[in-house]
């Protein structure tokens, strides 16, 4: 996206929580584009007050303030129809906040909670926004992935070039019925932690969906049968439960060090009967 309007594409990213901050808060990193397709070094976005852009949820109190401002998931969109790109941001809690753009890559330091009627807009924890005119009425609608998986559509009822107003939510792709690790040789199906993008992939004039996910794939080490793996896993689970109880009891530093050592060795031992790889896939859904 061309965040500052200089004709070069820029890269925008959120983060879990910025280093060196006195509070837990995700920042917004940008790599400004240069001619020739190169980018400058990543730098955190600042508001027009010169301070780092940070979600400040005035509607939250105490420790709850951290949850809606970490794991920031930003996209740039003209939310209010004034011709300037605004930052529309998802987060760990699953709600959304807005930083209004003032042109040329500058943003108001004030974060505004996005509403759906009289309730905060929410599409599931780790909300991840994407905008496209899904219903073909001339304005941009919200498509969102989440930690739960699947894709939700939230209709923009405002009309073209008007400040967005969100109506009903619709599940376009259902979350997985069963989550967690899967065997690598099982029939594949979408998992959780979804990210979504919309485009006309087959040129038929209809928007299609690209959906990324995250999954842990299990496989057996060479020479180990499924029965042997299941038996070893059951014994491993018992030992792990015992260690977790020890972590919750008061112990000396020396004793805790021994528990941590056992914990590390136990994880290494698991590789003898079960391999697990963290990966993800991209799924394509063609609109009929």
Backbone as numpy.savetxt, mean C-alpha at the origin, in Angstrom:
# Nx Ny Nz CAx CAy CAz Cx Cy Cz
4.41 10.73 -13.67 3.57 11.93 -13.67 4.45 13.17 -13.67
3.97 14.23 -14.33 4.70 15.50 -14.33 4.19 16.33 -13.17
4.85 16.19 -12.01 4.36 16.78 -10.78 4.52 18.29 -10.73
5.56 18.81 -11.38 5.81 20.25 -11.31 5.56 20.99 -12.62
5.01 20.29 -13.62 4.61 20.94 -14.86 5.74 21.45 -15.73
6.94 20.82 -15.65 8.06 21.28 -16.46 8.23 20.47 -17.73
7.27 19.57 -17.99 7.33 18.76 -19.19 8.11 17.47 -19.04
8.68 17.21 -17.87 9.44 15.98 -17.61 8.67 15.12 -16.61
8.68 13.82 -16.83 8.00 12.91 -15.92 8.80 12.76 -14.62
8.10 12.79 -13.50 8.71 12.65 -12.18 8.25 11.34 -11.54
8.95 10.91 -10.52 8.58 9.71 -9.76 8.21 10.12 -8.34
7.02 9.73 -7.91 6.51 10.07 -6.57 6.33 8.79 -5.77
6.75 8.83 -4.51 6.65 7.65 -3.66 6.31 8.04 -2.24
5.59 7.17 -1.54 5.37 7.34 -0.12 6.39 6.53 0.67
6.21 6.46 1.97 7.14 5.68 2.81 6.45 5.29 4.11
7.06 4.33 4.81 6.49 3.89 6.08 6.61 4.98 7.13
7.84 5.35 7.44 8.09 6.43 8.40 9.47 7.00 8.13
9.57 8.32 8.11 10.83 8.97 7.79 11.87 8.85 8.89
13.13 8.74 8.50 14.23 8.67 9.46 14.46 10.04 10.10
14.84 10.01 11.38 15.23 11.24 12.06 14.08 12.12 12.49
12.83 11.64 12.35 11.69 12.43 12.78 11.41 12.20 14.26
10.84 13.20 14.91 10.50 13.07 16.32 9.19 12.32 16.50
8.50 12.01 15.40 7.21 11.33 15.43 7.16 10.31 14.30
6.32 9.29 14.44 6.14 8.33 13.35 5.28 8.96 12.27
5.83 9.08 11.08 5.07 9.66 9.97 5.76 9.33 8.66
4.96 8.91 7.68 5.49 8.65 6.36 5.71 9.95 5.60
6.80 10.01 4.86 7.09 11.19 4.06 6.73 10.91 2.59
6.95 11.92 1.75 6.69 11.80 0.33 7.99 12.11 -0.41
8.53 11.11 -1.07 9.79 11.27 -1.79 9.48 11.52 -3.27
10.26 12.40 -3.88 10.09 12.67 -5.30 11.44 12.67 -5.99
11.50 12.07 -7.17 12.67 12.13 -8.02 12.28 12.99 -9.22
12.77 14.22 -9.25 12.41 15.14 -10.31 13.04 14.69 -11.62
12.22 14.66 -12.68 12.70 14.21 -13.97 13.55 15.25 -14.68
14.51 14.75 -15.46 15.39 15.62 -16.25 15.29 15.21 -17.72
15.76 16.07 -18.59 15.76 15.76 -20.01 16.63 14.53 -20.27
16.18 13.71 -21.22 16.93 12.49 -21.52 16.46 11.29 -20.73
15.43 11.46 -19.91 14.87 10.33 -19.16 15.59 10.00 -17.88
16.46 10.88 -17.41 17.13 10.66 -16.13 16.39 11.39 -15.01
16.80 11.10 -13.77 16.13 11.69 -12.62 17.14 12.21 -11.61
16.76 13.23 -10.91 17.59 13.74 -9.83 17.49 12.80 -8.63
18.35 13.01 -7.66 18.35 12.22 -6.43 17.04 12.44 -5.67
16.51 11.38 -5.08 15.25 11.47 -4.34 15.36 12.47 -3.20
14.30 13.25 -3.02 14.25 14.19 -1.92 12.82 14.25 -1.37
12.67 14.51 -0.07 11.33 14.57 0.52 10.62 15.86 0.12
9.33 15.75 -0.18 8.54 16.94 -0.52 8.32 17.79 0.72
8.36 19.09 0.53 8.06 20.04 1.60 6.84 20.87 1.21
6.13 21.35 2.22 5.00 22.22 1.98 5.48 23.64 1.68
4.53 24.51 1.36 4.88 25.90 1.07 5.39 26.64 2.30
5.30 26.02 3.48 5.87 26.62 4.68 7.33 26.22 4.89
7.86 25.41 3.95 9.26 24.99 4.04 9.49 23.77 4.91
8.43 23.23 5.52 8.55 22.06 6.39 8.13 20.80 5.63
8.61 19.64 6.12 8.28 18.37 5.48 6.77 18.15 5.47
6.27 17.65 4.32 4.84 17.33 4.23 4.56 16.08 5.08
3.71 16.22 6.07 3.34 15.12 6.96 1.85 15.19 7.22
1.18 14.04 7.13 -0.24 13.99 7.49 -0.38 14.32 8.97
-1.26 15.25 9.27 -1.52 15.62 10.67 -3.00 15.45 10.95
-3.38 14.25 11.37 -4.80 13.95 11.58 -5.35 14.58 12.85
-5.88 15.78 12.74 -6.41 16.50 13.91 -7.58 15.77 14.54
-8.21 14.85 13.77 -9.36 14.12 14.30 -8.94 12.95 15.17
-7.64 12.66 15.26 -7.14 11.55 16.08 -6.43 12.10 17.31
-6.33 11.26 18.33 -5.64 11.66 19.55 -4.69 10.56 20.00
-3.66 10.97 20.74 -2.72 10.02 21.33 -2.01 9.17 20.30
-1.80 7.88 20.65 -1.10 6.97 19.77 -1.81 6.70 18.47
-3.13 6.90 18.43 -3.89 6.68 17.20 -3.48 7.64 16.10
-2.79 8.72 16.45 -2.38 9.68 15.44 -1.39 9.07 14.46
-0.59 8.09 14.91 0.43 7.51 14.05 -0.17 6.67 12.94
-1.26 5.98 13.20 -1.76 4.98 12.26 -2.17 5.57 10.92
-2.90 6.71 10.88 -3.27 7.24 9.57 -2.19 8.04 8.86
-1.01 8.15 9.43 0.02 8.93 8.75 1.29 8.14 8.45
1.25 6.83 8.66 2.38 5.99 8.26 1.98 5.16 7.03
2.97 4.59 6.36 2.74 3.83 5.12 1.99 4.68 4.10
2.49 5.88 3.85 1.81 6.80 2.94 1.82 6.26 1.51
0.68 6.35 0.84 0.51 5.85 -0.54 -0.04 6.99 -1.40
0.81 7.86 -1.95 0.31 9.04 -2.66 0.11 8.82 -4.16
-0.83 9.55 -4.72 -0.92 9.73 -6.16 -1.26 11.19 -6.40
-0.94 11.69 -7.59 -1.20 13.09 -7.92 -2.40 13.18 -8.84
-3.38 14.01 -8.49 -4.60 14.16 -9.26 -5.15 15.56 -9.00
-5.84 16.13 -9.99 -6.48 17.43 -9.77 -7.81 17.19 -9.05
-7.74 17.18 -7.74 -8.90 16.84 -6.91 -9.98 17.91 -6.96
-9.58 19.18 -6.99 -10.56 20.26 -6.87 -10.84 21.01 -8.17
-10.27 20.53 -9.30 -10.60 21.10 -10.59 -10.02 22.47 -10.86
-8.95 22.85 -10.14 -8.38 24.19 -10.36 -7.20 24.17 -11.33
-6.91 23.01 -11.91 -5.82 22.90 -12.86 -4.48 22.53 -12.26
-4.39 22.48 -10.93 -3.16 22.09 -10.24 -3.28 20.67 -9.70
-2.19 19.91 -9.79 -2.19 18.57 -9.22 -2.16 18.64 -7.69
-3.00 17.83 -7.06 -3.04 17.71 -5.61 -2.50 16.34 -5.21
-2.06 16.20 -3.96 -1.63 14.90 -3.45 -2.80 14.22 -2.75
-3.19 13.06 -3.26 -4.26 12.26 -2.67 -3.59 11.04 -2.08
-3.69 10.86 -0.76 -2.80 9.94 -0.06 -3.57 8.88 0.74
-3.23 7.61 0.47 -3.70 6.51 1.31 -2.72 6.27 2.44
-3.06 5.35 3.35 -2.22 5.13 4.52 -2.47 3.78 5.17
-1.79 3.53 6.27 -1.92 2.25 6.96 -3.35 1.99 7.42
-4.01 3.00 7.94 -5.35 2.82 8.48 -6.38 2.52 7.41
-6.15 3.00 6.19 -7.10 2.76 5.11 -7.93 3.97 4.76
-7.68 5.09 5.43 -8.39 6.33 5.11 -7.57 7.11 4.07
-8.01 8.33 3.76 -7.33 9.14 2.76 -7.21 10.58 3.23
-6.08 11.20 2.84 -5.85 12.61 3.15 -5.42 13.34 1.88
-5.64 14.65 1.89 -5.38 15.48 0.72 -4.46 16.64 1.07
-3.46 16.87 0.22 -2.66 18.09 0.27 -2.95 18.85 -1.03
-3.54 20.01 -0.93 -3.93 20.75 -2.13 -2.70 21.34 -2.81
-2.68 21.21 -4.14 -1.57 21.73 -4.92 -1.71 23.21 -5.20
-0.57 23.88 -5.22 -0.55 25.31 -5.52 0.22 25.60 -6.81
0.45 24.53 -7.62 1.12 24.67 -8.90 2.62 24.50 -8.82
3.21 24.01 -9.93 4.66 23.86 -10.07 5.28 22.98 -8.98
4.54 21.95 -8.56 5.08 21.01 -7.57 5.07 21.51 -6.15
4.30 22.57 -5.87 4.19 23.11 -4.52 2.85 22.68 -3.92
2.86 22.41 -2.60 1.66 21.90 -1.95 1.42 22.58 -0.60
0.16 22.77 -0.29 -0.21 23.31 1.01 0.25 22.37 2.10
0.76 22.88 3.21 1.22 22.01 4.31 0.07 21.38 5.09
-1.15 21.86 4.87 -2.29 21.36 5.63 -2.84 20.09 5.01
-2.98 19.04 5.80 -3.59 17.80 5.33 -5.08 17.81 5.66
-5.90 17.43 4.70 -7.35 17.41 4.89 -7.85 15.97 4.76
-8.66 15.54 5.70 -9.22 14.20 5.62 -10.29 14.15 4.53
-10.23 13.14 3.67 -11.19 13.00 2.57 -12.42 12.25 3.09
-13.59 12.77 2.76 -14.85 12.23 3.27 -15.64 11.52 2.16
-16.50 10.64 2.58 -17.48 9.97 1.72 -18.84 10.22 2.35
-19.47 11.30 1.93 -20.66 11.75 2.64 -20.25 12.34 3.97
-20.86 11.85 5.04 -20.52 12.35 6.38 -19.56 11.43 7.12
-18.95 10.47 6.40 -18.01 9.53 7.00 -16.65 9.62 6.31
-15.57 9.32 7.02 -14.26 9.30 6.37 -14.23 8.25 5.27
-13.68 8.62 4.13 -13.52 7.66 3.04 -12.51 6.59 3.45
-12.88 5.33 3.27 -11.99 4.23 3.62 -12.23 3.06 2.67
-11.14 2.43 2.24 -11.28 1.30 1.32 -10.51 0.07 1.81
-10.17 0.01 3.10 -9.42 -1.11 3.63 -8.00 -0.70 3.97
-7.41 -1.32 5.01 -6.11 -0.87 5.50 -5.05 -0.97 4.38
-4.03 -0.13 4.49 -3.02 0.04 3.44 -3.70 0.47 2.14
-4.55 1.47 2.25 -5.29 1.97 1.09 -4.33 2.50 0.02
-4.59 2.15 -1.23 -3.68 2.48 -2.31 -4.49 3.02 -3.50
-4.47 4.34 -3.75 -5.38 4.95 -4.72 -4.87 4.98 -6.16
-5.82 4.90 -7.08 -5.57 5.10 -8.50 -6.83 5.76 -9.07
-6.68 6.69 -10.01 -7.83 7.40 -10.56 -7.99 7.13 -12.06
-9.24 6.89 -12.46 -9.57 6.68 -13.87 -11.07 6.92 -14.03
-11.48 7.30 -15.23 -12.91 7.49 -15.50 -13.52 6.13 -15.80
-13.76 5.37 -14.74 -14.19 3.98 -14.88 -15.59 3.87 -15.49
-16.49 4.78 -15.10 -17.88 4.68 -15.58 -18.15 5.52 -16.82
-17.11 6.18 -17.36 -17.24 6.89 -18.61 -18.12 8.11 -18.58
-18.27 8.75 -17.41 -19.13 9.93 -17.33 -18.35 11.24 -17.39
-17.04 11.16 -17.66 -16.25 12.36 -17.85 -15.46 12.82 -16.65
-15.69 12.25 -15.47 -14.88 12.60 -14.30 -14.10 11.39 -13.82
-13.12 11.62 -12.95 -12.25 10.54 -12.47 -12.83 9.88 -11.23
-12.86 8.56 -11.24 -13.33 7.77 -10.10 -12.12 7.16 -9.38
-12.34 6.75 -8.15 -11.27 6.17 -7.34 -11.30 4.65 -7.43
-10.18 4.07 -7.82 -9.96 2.63 -7.77 -8.91 2.38 -6.70
-9.13 1.39 -5.86 -8.22 1.22 -4.72 -7.94 -0.24 -4.42
-6.66 -0.55 -4.24 -6.25 -1.82 -3.67 -6.08 -1.64 -2.17
-5.79 -2.73 -1.46 -5.61 -2.63 -0.01 -4.88 -3.86 0.51
-4.55 -3.82 1.78 -3.92 -4.97 2.41 -4.81 -6.19 2.42
-6.13 -5.99 2.39 -7.07 -7.11 2.38 -7.08 -7.85 1.05
-6.67 -7.16 -0.01 -6.73 -7.73 -1.35 -7.96 -7.24 -2.10
-8.04 -7.60 -3.37 -9.16 -7.18 -4.19 -9.05 -5.73 -4.62
-10.10 -5.24 -5.28 -10.14 -3.86 -5.77 -11.53 -3.28 -5.51
-11.56 -2.06 -4.99 -12.81 -1.33 -4.80 -12.88 -0.14 -5.74
-14.11 0.16 -6.18 -14.40 1.35 -6.96 -15.24 2.28 -6.11
-14.83 3.55 -6.04 -15.63 4.57 -5.36 -15.99 5.63 -6.39
-17.27 5.77 -6.67 -17.72 6.66 -7.74 -17.59 8.12 -7.35
-17.03 8.90 -8.28 -16.99 10.35 -8.13 -18.27 10.92 -8.72
-19.10 11.55 -7.90 -20.41 12.03 -8.35 -20.41 13.51 -8.69
-19.26 14.17 -8.65 -19.21 15.63 -8.78 -19.38 16.11 -10.21
-18.86 15.37 -11.17 -18.86 15.84 -12.54 -17.51 16.38 -12.96
-17.28 16.52 -14.26 -16.00 16.95 -14.81 -15.61 18.35 -14.33
-14.33 18.51 -13.99 -13.74 19.79 -13.58 -14.33 20.35 -12.28
-15.00 19.51 -11.50 -15.55 19.92 -10.21 -14.75 19.24 -9.09
-14.78 19.81 -7.89 -14.12 19.16 -6.76 -14.77 17.81 -6.51
-13.95 16.78 -6.34 -14.45 15.42 -6.23 -15.38 15.24 -5.04
-16.40 14.44 -5.26 -17.35 14.07 -4.21 -17.61 12.58 -4.38
-17.41 11.82 -3.33 -17.44 10.37 -3.45 -18.78 9.79 -3.01
-19.36 8.98 -3.92 -20.62 8.31 -3.65 -20.41 6.88 -3.21
-21.18 5.98 -3.77 -21.17 4.60 -3.32 -19.86 3.87 -3.67
-19.55 2.87 -2.86 -18.40 2.00 -3.10 -18.87 0.67 -3.66
-18.13 0.14 -4.61 -18.46 -1.14 -5.23 -17.22 -2.03 -5.24
-17.40 -3.30 -4.91 -16.30 -4.25 -4.99 -16.18 -4.73 -6.43
-15.09 -4.38 -7.09 -14.86 -4.85 -8.46 -14.23 -6.24 -8.47
-13.28 -6.44 -7.57 -12.62 -7.74 -7.42 -12.62 -8.10 -5.94
-13.17 -9.24 -5.61 -13.29 -9.64 -4.20 -11.93 -10.03 -3.62
-11.73 -9.75 -2.34 -10.50 -10.21 -1.67 -10.45 -11.73 -1.64
-9.28 -12.31 -1.47 -9.19 -13.78 -1.41 -9.93 -14.33 -0.21
-10.59 -15.46 -0.40 -11.32 -16.09 0.70 -10.36 -16.66 1.74
-9.19 -17.05 1.27 -8.18 -17.61 2.16 -6.86 -16.91 1.89
-6.26 -16.37 2.92 -4.99 -15.67 2.77 -3.89 -16.46 3.47
-2.66 -16.07 3.25 -1.54 -16.73 3.90 -0.69 -17.46 2.88
0.35 -18.18 3.35 1.26 -18.89 2.45 0.52 -19.92 1.60
1.03 -20.17 0.38 0.44 -21.14 -0.52 1.54 -22.02 -1.10
1.16 -23.24 -1.48 2.11 -24.12 -2.12 2.37 -23.66 -3.54
3.62 -23.72 -3.95 4.02 -23.20 -5.26 3.36 -23.95 -6.41
2.98 -25.21 -6.21 2.40 -26.01 -7.28 0.87 -25.97 -7.28
0.27 -25.13 -6.41 -1.18 -24.99 -6.40 -1.63 -24.14 -7.57
-2.93 -24.28 -7.94 -3.48 -23.40 -8.97 -3.38 -21.96 -8.48
-2.79 -21.08 -9.26 -2.59 -19.70 -8.80 -3.89 -18.92 -8.74
-3.95 -18.01 -7.80 -5.09 -17.10 -7.68 -4.59 -15.85 -6.96
-5.25 -14.70 -7.17 -4.79 -13.45 -6.54 -4.76 -13.54 -5.02
-3.80 -12.83 -4.43 -3.64 -12.82 -2.99 -3.93 -11.42 -2.46
-3.28 -11.04 -1.36 -3.56 -9.78 -0.67 -2.54 -8.70 -1.03
-2.60 -7.56 -0.30 -1.71 -6.42 -0.50 -1.72 -5.97 -1.96
-2.89 -5.62 -2.45 -3.06 -5.32 -3.86 -2.77 -3.87 -4.22
-2.23 -3.68 -5.42 -2.04 -2.38 -6.06 -2.74 -2.43 -7.40
-3.31 -1.33 -7.83 -4.15 -1.38 -9.01 -3.81 -0.26 -9.99
-3.99 -0.54 -11.28 -3.83 0.45 -12.34 -4.86 0.15 -13.41
-5.40 1.19 -14.04 -6.42 1.02 -15.08 -5.93 1.56 -16.40
-6.15 0.80 -17.48 -5.78 1.23 -18.83 -6.51 0.32 -19.82
-6.61 0.77 -21.06 -7.21 -0.04 -22.11 -6.12 -0.93 -22.68
-6.00 -2.14 -22.17 -4.89 -3.01 -22.51 -5.05 -3.70 -23.86
-6.28 -3.93 -24.29 -6.50 -4.66 -25.54 -7.09 -3.79 -26.66
-7.17 -2.48 -26.40 -7.59 -1.56 -27.46 -9.04 -1.65 -27.86
-9.91 -2.13 -26.96 -11.33 -2.25 -27.31 -12.16 -1.06 -26.84
-11.47 -0.02 -26.34 -12.18 1.17 -25.88 -12.68 1.10 -24.46
-12.41 0.01 -23.75 -12.84 -0.15 -22.36 -11.63 -0.23 -21.44
-11.75 0.37 -20.26 -10.66 0.30 -19.29 -10.57 -1.10 -18.69
-9.36 -1.60 -18.61 -9.09 -2.88 -17.97 -8.28 -2.65 -16.70
-8.13 -3.69 -15.89 -7.43 -3.56 -14.62 -6.15 -4.38 -14.60
-5.09 -3.77 -14.11 -3.87 -4.47 -13.73 -3.81 -4.47 -12.21
-3.67 -5.63 -11.60 -3.65 -5.72 -10.14 -2.44 -6.53 -9.68
-1.56 -5.87 -8.92 -0.44 -6.57 -8.33 -0.79 -7.07 -6.94
-0.10 -8.10 -6.47 -0.37 -8.62 -5.13 0.92 -9.08 -4.47
0.82 -9.63 -3.28 1.95 -10.14 -2.53 1.57 -11.50 -1.95
2.48 -12.47 -2.06 2.17 -13.82 -1.58 3.45 -14.53 -1.18
3.33 -15.45 -0.23 4.43 -16.32 0.16 4.18 -17.71 -0.43
5.13 -18.18 -1.23 5.00 -19.48 -1.87 5.87 -20.51 -1.16
5.25 -21.63 -0.79 5.96 -22.70 -0.11 6.30 -23.82 -1.08
7.44 -24.46 -0.82 7.85 -25.62 -1.61 8.65 -26.56 -0.72
8.81 -27.80 -1.16 9.53 -28.80 -0.37 10.99 -28.87 -0.78
11.90 -28.97 0.18 13.31 -29.19 -0.16 13.46 -30.55 -0.85
14.50 -30.69 -1.60 14.72 -31.95 -2.31 14.85 -33.12 -1.34
14.10 -34.19 -1.62 14.16 -35.40 -0.80 13.19 -35.42 0.37
12.41 -34.32 0.57 11.46 -34.25 1.67 10.05 -34.43 1.12
9.26 -35.33 1.73 7.89 -35.55 1.29 6.95 -34.58 2.01
5.74 -34.47 1.49 4.75 -33.57 2.11 4.41 -34.06 3.50
4.30 -35.37 3.67 3.98 -35.94 4.99 5.09 -35.62 5.99
6.33 -35.76 5.57 7.46 -35.45 6.46 7.49 -33.97 6.81
7.19 -33.15 5.82 7.19 -31.70 6.05 6.08 -31.31 7.04
4.90 -31.88 6.87 3.78 -31.55 7.76 4.08 -31.96 9.20
4.70 -33.13 9.38 5.04 -33.61 10.73 6.09 -32.70 11.36
7.11 -32.34 10.60 8.16 -31.46 11.12 7.60 -30.07 11.43
6.66 -29.61 10.61 6.05 -28.29 10.83 5.26 -28.26 12.13
4.55 -29.36 12.44 3.78 -29.43 13.68 4.70 -29.35 14.89
5.83 -30.04 14.84 6.79 -30.00 15.95 7.42 -28.61 16.05
7.71 -28.02 14.89 8.29 -26.69 14.84 7.34 -25.66 15.45
6.06 -25.79 15.16 5.05 -24.86 15.70 5.01 -24.91 17.23
5.11 -26.12 17.80 5.10 -26.26 19.25 6.29 -25.54 19.88
7.46 -25.74 19.29 8.67 -25.09 19.83 8.58 -23.58 19.69
8.00 -23.12 18.58 7.85 -21.69 18.37 6.91 -21.08 19.39
5.83 -21.77 19.73 4.90 -21.27 20.73 5.57 -21.15 22.10
6.42 -22.11 22.42 7.14 -22.07 23.70 8.08 -20.86 23.74
8.77 -20.61 22.62 9.67 -19.46 22.57 8.91 -18.15 22.69
7.75 -18.06 22.07 6.96 -16.83 22.14 6.51 -16.55 23.57
6.24 -17.61 24.33 5.88 -17.43 25.74 7.06 -16.89 26.53
8.27 -17.37 26.19 9.47 -16.90 26.89 9.71 -15.42 26.61
9.42 -14.99 25.39 9.60 -13.58 25.03 8.70 -12.68 25.88
7.59 -13.21 26.34 6.62 -12.43 27.09 6.86 -12.45 28.59
7.84 -13.24 29.05 8.15 -13.30 30.47 9.37 -12.44 30.79
9.44 -11.98 32.00 10.57 -11.13 32.42 11.81 -11.98 32.62
12.90 -11.61 31.94 14.14 -12.37 32.01 15.33 -11.42 32.04
16.46 -11.96 32.45 17.69 -11.17 32.45 18.16 -10.99 31.01
19.06 -10.06 30.81 19.58 -9.80 29.47 20.28 -11.04 28.91
20.98 -11.76 29.77 21.69 -12.98 29.34 20.70 -14.06 28.91
19.63 -14.24 29.68 18.63 -15.25 29.34 17.90 -14.89 28.05
17.59 -13.60 27.89 16.89 -13.17 26.68 17.77 -13.37 25.44
19.06 -13.19 25.61 19.98 -13.40 24.49 19.96 -14.86 24.05
19.86 -15.77 25.03 19.78 -17.20 24.72 18.48 -17.52 23.98
17.38 -16.90 24.41 16.09 -17.12 23.75 16.14 -16.62 22.30
16.73 -15.48 22.10 16.85 -14.93 20.75 17.72 -15.81 19.87
18.75 -16.40 20.46 19.61 -17.31 19.70 18.83 -18.56 19.28
18.03 -19.10 20.20 17.18 -20.25 19.87 16.19 -19.90 18.78
15.67 -18.69 18.85 14.70 -18.23 17.87 15.32 -18.21 16.47
16.53 -17.69 16.35 17.22 -17.61 15.07 17.52 -19.00 14.51
17.98 -19.89 15.39 18.30 -21.24 14.96 17.04 -22.00 14.52
15.94 -21.72 15.20 14.68 -22.39 14.85 14.23 -21.99 13.45
14.39 -20.72 13.12 14.00 -20.27 11.79 14.90 -20.90 10.72
16.18 -21.06 11.03 17.09 -21.71 10.09 16.72 -23.18 9.93
16.30 -23.80 11.00 15.93 -25.22 10.97 14.73 -25.46 10.06
13.84 -24.49 9.97 12.62 -24.66 9.16 12.96 -24.90 7.69
14.07 -24.35 7.23 14.46 -24.51 5.84 14.81 -25.96 5.49
15.00 -26.79 6.53 15.33 -28.19 6.29 14.11 -28.96 5.79
12.90 -28.51 6.13 11.70 -29.25 5.73 10.69 -28.39 4.97
10.94 -27.08 4.86 10.00 -26.22 4.15 10.70 -24.95 3.66
10.56 -24.66 2.38 11.09 -23.43 1.81 9.95 -22.45 1.59
10.22 -21.17 1.83 9.19 -20.16 1.64 9.80 -18.93 0.96
9.16 -18.49 -0.11 9.65 -17.36 -0.89 8.56 -16.28 -0.96
8.95 -15.05 -0.62 8.02 -13.93 -0.73 8.11 -13.36 -2.14
6.96 -13.27 -2.80 6.93 -12.77 -4.17 5.57 -12.13 -4.44
5.29 -11.87 -5.66 4.00 -11.28 -6.03 3.78 -11.47 -7.51
2.54 -11.26 -7.95 2.19 -11.44 -9.35 1.38 -10.23 -9.82
1.29 -10.08 -11.12 0.43 -9.07 -11.72 -0.69 -9.79 -12.46
-1.93 -9.43 -12.13 -3.11 -10.06 -12.71 -3.81 -9.07 -13.63
-4.33 -9.57 -14.73 -5.02 -8.74 -15.70 -6.50 -9.11 -15.72
-7.36 -8.08 -15.60 -8.81 -8.26 -15.70 -9.31 -7.41 -16.86
-9.82 -8.08 -17.90 -10.35 -7.36 -19.05 -11.83 -7.05 -18.82
-12.19 -5.77 -19.00 -13.57 -5.38 -18.82 -14.43 -5.87 -20.00
-15.55 -6.46 -19.68 -16.44 -6.99 -20.73 -17.22 -5.85 -21.38
